GROMACS .gro file of N, CA and C in nm:
model
  243
    1MET      N    1   2.185   3.976   4.681
    1MET     CA    2   2.094   4.014   4.578
    1MET      C    3   2.117   3.927   4.455
    2LEU      N    4   2.009   3.875   4.401
    2LEU     CA    5   2.019   3.791   4.282
    2LEU      C    6   2.015   3.876   4.157
    3ILE      N    7   2.099   3.839   4.064
    3ILE     CA    8   2.101   3.907   3.936
    3ILE      C    9   2.048   3.808   3.832
    4HIS      N   10   1.935   3.840   3.773
    4HIS     CA   11   1.873   3.751   3.675
    4HIS      C   12   1.913   3.794   3.535
    5PRO      N   13   1.945   3.696   3.450
    5PRO     CA   14   1.979   3.732   3.312
    5PRO      C   15   1.853   3.774   3.236
    6VAL      N   16   1.871   3.861   3.142
    6VAL     CA   17   1.760   3.904   3.056
    6VAL      C   18   1.764   3.816   2.931
    7ILE      N   19   1.665   3.728   2.918
    7ILE     CA   20   1.660   3.635   2.806
    7ILE      C   21   1.546   3.676   2.715
    8ASP      N   22   1.576   3.690   2.589
    8ASP     CA   23   1.475   3.725   2.491
    8ASP      C   24   1.383   3.604   2.469
    9PRO      N   25   1.251   3.619   2.487
    9PRO     CA   26   1.161   3.505   2.468
    9PRO      C   27   1.147   3.463   2.322
   10VAL      N   28   1.193   3.545   2.229
   10VAL     CA   29   1.184   3.512   2.088
   10VAL      C   30   1.315   3.447   2.045
   11ALA      N   31   1.304   3.325   1.993
   11ALA     CA   32   1.423   3.252   1.950
   11ALA      C   33   1.466   3.293   1.809
   12LEU      N   34   1.367   3.321   1.722
   12LEU     CA   35   1.397   3.349   1.583
   12LEU      C   36   1.292   3.443   1.526
   13ARG      N   37   1.338   3.544   1.457
   13ARG     CA   38   1.246   3.638   1.391
   13ARG      C   39   1.266   3.626   1.240
   14LEU      N   40   1.154   3.602   1.172
   14LEU     CA   41   1.155   3.596   1.026
   14LEU      C   42   1.055   3.698   0.976
   15GLY      N   43   1.099   3.820   0.961
   15GLY     CA   44   1.010   3.929   0.921
   15GLY      C   45   0.907   3.952   1.032
   16PRO      N   46   0.778   3.946   0.997
   16PRO     CA   47   0.674   3.968   1.099
   16PRO      C   48   0.650   3.843   1.186
   17LEU      N   49   0.710   3.730   1.149
   17LEU     CA   50   0.690   3.605   1.222
   17LEU      C   51   0.796   3.590   1.331
   18ALA      N   52   0.751   3.570   1.454
   18ALA     CA   53   0.843   3.549   1.566
   18ALA      C   54   0.819   3.410   1.624
   19ILE      N   55   0.924   3.331   1.635
   19ILE     CA   56   0.916   3.197   1.692
   19ILE      C   57   0.971   3.203   1.834
   20HIS      N   58   0.885   3.171   1.931
   20HIS     CA   59   0.923   3.180   2.071
   20HIS      C   60   0.983   3.048   2.120
   21TRP      N   61   1.061   3.059   2.226
   21TRP     CA   62   1.125   2.942   2.284
   21TRP      C   63   1.023   2.841   2.333
   22TYR      N   64   0.913   2.886   2.393
   22TYR     CA   65   0.816   2.790   2.444
   22TYR      C   66   0.747   2.716   2.330
   23GLY      N   67   0.734   2.779   2.214
   23GLY     CA   68   0.678   2.710   2.098
   23GLY      C   69   0.770   2.599   2.049
   24ILE      N   70   0.898   2.626   2.049
   24ILE     CA   71   0.996   2.523   2.013
   24ILE      C   72   0.990   2.409   2.113
   25THR      N   73   0.975   2.442   2.240
   25THR     CA   74   0.966   2.339   2.344
   25THR      C   75   0.844   2.251   2.325
   26TYR      N   76   0.729   2.312   2.291
   26TYR     CA   77   0.609   2.233   2.262
   26TYR      C   78   0.634   2.137   2.146
   27LEU      N   79   0.692   2.185   2.038
   27LEU     CA   80   0.717   2.099   1.923
   27LEU      C   81   0.810   1.983   1.956
   28VAL      N   82   0.914   2.010   2.031
   28VAL     CA   83   1.007   1.904   2.070
   28VAL      C   84   0.937   1.802   2.161
   29ALA      N   85   0.856   1.850   2.255
   29ALA     CA   86   0.785   1.760   2.346
   29ALA      C   87   0.684   1.673   2.271
   30PHE      N   88   0.608   1.732   2.179
   30PHE     CA   89   0.511   1.653   2.103
   30PHE      C   90   0.582   1.549   2.015
   31GLY      N   91   0.689   1.591   1.951
   31GLY     CA   92   0.765   1.497   1.868
   31GLY      C   93   0.824   1.383   1.948
   32LEU      N   94   0.876   1.414   2.066
   32LEU     CA   95   0.934   1.312   2.152
   32LEU      C   96   0.826   1.215   2.202
   33PHE      N   97   0.710   1.268   2.240
   33PHE     CA   98   0.600   1.183   2.285
   33PHE      C   99   0.558   1.087   2.174
   34TYR      N  100   0.541   1.140   2.052
   34TYR     CA  101   0.496   1.056   1.941
   34TYR      C  102   0.599   0.949   1.910
   35TRP      N  103   0.726   0.985   1.908
   35TRP     CA  104   0.832   0.888   1.881
   35TRP      C  105   0.835   0.780   1.988
   36LEU      N  106   0.826   0.818   2.115
   36LEU     CA  107   0.826   0.719   2.223
   36LEU      C  108   0.702   0.629   2.218
   37ALA      N  109   0.587   0.686   2.182
   37ALA     CA  110   0.465   0.605   2.170
   37ALA      C  111   0.482   0.502   2.059
   38LEU      N  112   0.539   0.541   1.946
   38LEU     CA  113   0.559   0.446   1.837
   38LEU      C  114   0.660   0.338   1.875
   39GLN      N  115   0.763   0.375   1.949
   39GLN     CA  116   0.860   0.275   1.996
   39GLN      C  117   0.792   0.174   2.089
   40ARG      N  118   0.706   0.223   2.175
   40ARG     CA  119   0.637   0.134   2.269
   40ARG      C  120   0.542   0.040   2.195
   41LEU      N  121   0.479   0.086   2.089
   41LEU     CA  122   0.387   0.001   2.014
   41LEU      C  123   0.458  -0.115   1.944
   42ARG      N  124   0.586  -0.105   1.926
   42ARG     CA  125   0.663  -0.213   1.861
   42ARG      C  126   0.699  -0.325   1.957
   43HIS      N  127   0.679  -0.307   2.086
   43HIS     CA  128   0.718  -0.407   2.185
   43HIS      C  129   0.593  -0.472   2.245
   44GLU      N  130   0.617  -0.585   2.312
   44GLU     CA  131   0.507  -0.658   2.377
   44GLU      C  132   0.453  -0.577   2.492
   45PRO      N  133   0.327  -0.587   2.524
   45PRO     CA  134   0.222  -0.671   2.467
   45PRO      C  135   0.152  -0.605   2.348
   46TYR      N  136   0.191  -0.484   2.310
   46TYR     CA  137   0.120  -0.412   2.205
   46TYR      C  138   0.147  -0.468   2.066
   47ALA      N  139   0.267  -0.521   2.044
   47ALA     CA  140   0.304  -0.568   1.910
   47ALA      C  141   0.222  -0.689   1.866
   48SER      N  142   0.183  -0.774   1.960
   48SER     CA  143   0.112  -0.896   1.922
   48SER      C  144  -0.040  -0.883   1.935
   49ALA      N  145  -0.091  -0.769   1.973
   49ALA     CA  146  -0.235  -0.752   1.988
   49ALA      C  147  -0.304  -0.758   1.852
   50GLN      N  148  -0.419  -0.822   1.849
   50GLN     CA  149  -0.496  -0.839   1.726
   50GLN      C  150  -0.636  -0.784   1.743
   51GLY      N  151  -0.700  -0.748   1.635
   51GLY     CA  152  -0.840  -0.706   1.637
   51GLY      C  153  -0.859  -0.568   1.699
   52ASP      N  154  -0.969  -0.554   1.774
   52ASP     CA  155  -1.002  -0.424   1.833
   52ASP      C  156  -0.905  -0.383   1.944
   53ALA      N  157  -0.835  -0.479   2.003
   53ALA     CA  158  -0.742  -0.449   2.112
   53ALA      C  159  -0.610  -0.392   2.060
   54ALA      N  160  -0.589  -0.401   1.931
   54ALA     CA  161  -0.461  -0.357   1.874
   54ALA      C  162  -0.452  -0.204   1.870
   55TRP      N  163  -0.338  -0.154   1.914
   55TRP     CA  164  -0.311  -0.011   1.906
   55TRP      C  165  -0.231   0.013   1.779
   56ARG      N  166  -0.263   0.121   1.714
   56ARG     CA  167  -0.192   0.153   1.590
   56ARG      C  168  -0.139   0.296   1.597
   57ARG      N  169  -0.074   0.339   1.490
   57ARG     CA  170  -0.016   0.474   1.486
   57ARG      C  171  -0.121   0.581   1.510
   58GLY      N  172  -0.241   0.560   1.459
   58GLY     CA  173  -0.348   0.659   1.474
   58GLY      C  174  -0.385   0.681   1.619
   59VAL      N  175  -0.379   0.576   1.699
   59VAL     CA  176  -0.412   0.590   1.841
   59VAL      C  177  -0.306   0.675   1.911
   60ALA      N  178  -0.181   0.656   1.875
   60ALA     CA  179  -0.073   0.736   1.934
   60ALA      C  180  -0.089   0.883   1.895
   61ALA      N  181  -0.125   0.907   1.769
   61ALA     CA  182  -0.144   1.045   1.724
   61ALA      C  183  -0.264   1.108   1.794
   62ASP      N  184  -0.372   1.032   1.811
   62ASP     CA  185  -0.490   1.084   1.881
   62ASP      C  186  -0.458   1.117   2.026
   63ALA      N  187  -0.381   1.030   2.092
   63ALA     CA  188  -0.344   1.055   2.231
   63ALA      C  189  -0.258   1.180   2.243
   64GLU      N  190  -0.169   1.199   2.146
   64GLU     CA  191  -0.085   1.317   2.149
   64GLU      C  192  -0.167   1.444   2.131
   65LEU      N  193  -0.259   1.442   2.038
   65LEU     CA  194  -0.339   1.561   2.012
   65LEU      C  195  -0.431   1.595   2.129
   66SER      N  196  -0.495   1.495   2.186
   66SER     CA  197  -0.586   1.523   2.298
   66SER      C  198  -0.508   1.562   2.423
   67GLY      N  199  -0.399   1.495   2.451
   67GLY     CA  200  -0.319   1.529   2.567
   67GLY      C  201  -0.251   1.664   2.553
   68GLY      N  202  -0.202   1.691   2.433
   68GLY     CA  203  -0.137   1.820   2.408
   68GLY      C  204  -0.234   1.936   2.420
   69GLY      N  205  -0.354   1.917   2.368
   69GLY     CA  206  -0.456   2.022   2.377
   69GLY      C  207  -0.493   2.050   2.521
   70GLY      N  208  -0.507   1.944   2.601
   70GLY     CA  209  -0.539   1.962   2.742
   70GLY      C  210  -0.426   2.031   2.817
   71GLY      N  211  -0.303   1.996   2.782
   71GLY     CA  212  -0.188   2.059   2.846
   71GLY      C  213  -0.179   2.207   2.816
   72ARG      N  214  -0.206   2.242   2.691
   72ARG     CA  215  -0.203   2.384   2.654
   72ARG      C  216  -0.314   2.462   2.724
   73ARG      N  217  -0.434   2.402   2.730
   73ARG     CA  218  -0.544   2.471   2.798
   73ARG      C  219  -0.513   2.488   2.947
   74TRP      N  220  -0.462   2.386   3.011
   74TRP     CA  221  -0.428   2.396   3.153
   74TRP      C  222  -0.320   2.501   3.174
   75GLY      N  223  -0.221   2.506   3.085
   75GLY     CA  224  -0.116   2.606   3.096
   75GLY      C  225  -0.172   2.748   3.085
   76ARG      N  226  -0.265   2.769   2.995
   76ARG     CA  227  -0.326   2.903   2.981
   76ARG      C  228  -0.412   2.937   3.101
   77LEU      N  229  -0.486   2.840   3.154
   77LEU     CA  230  -0.565   2.865   3.275
   77LEU      C  231  -0.474   2.899   3.393
   78ARG      N  232  -0.364   2.828   3.400
   78ARG     CA  233  -0.269   2.849   3.509
   78ARG      C  234  -0.211   2.990   3.503
   79GLU      N  235  -0.184   3.040   3.380
   79GLU     CA  236  -0.133   3.176   3.365
   79GLU      C  237  -0.232   3.279   3.412
   80ALA      N  238  -0.362   3.251   3.394
   80ALA     CA  239  -0.466   3.347   3.430
   80ALA      C  240  -0.480   3.363   3.581
   81TRP      N  241  -0.439   3.261   3.657
   81TRP     CA  242  -0.453   3.268   3.803
   81TRP      C  243  -0.347   3.357   3.854
   0.00000   0.00000   0.00000
């Protein structure tokens, strides 16, 4: 028989505000993605791109927001099944 630990899903409570572990995980994942995207933009072939082909910080932020939104929606749909 397996004994599962009882883990509180709330990491921190500040009055009526509760911060959940999965929310912290989302923030860490988004921050890590953005940091890695910026690191990649500093190296070739992205660093030497000019004109319309050049990727900038805004493109990395846009990719994070669109990808993150899709991931959250897929996660919620998956929970509904």
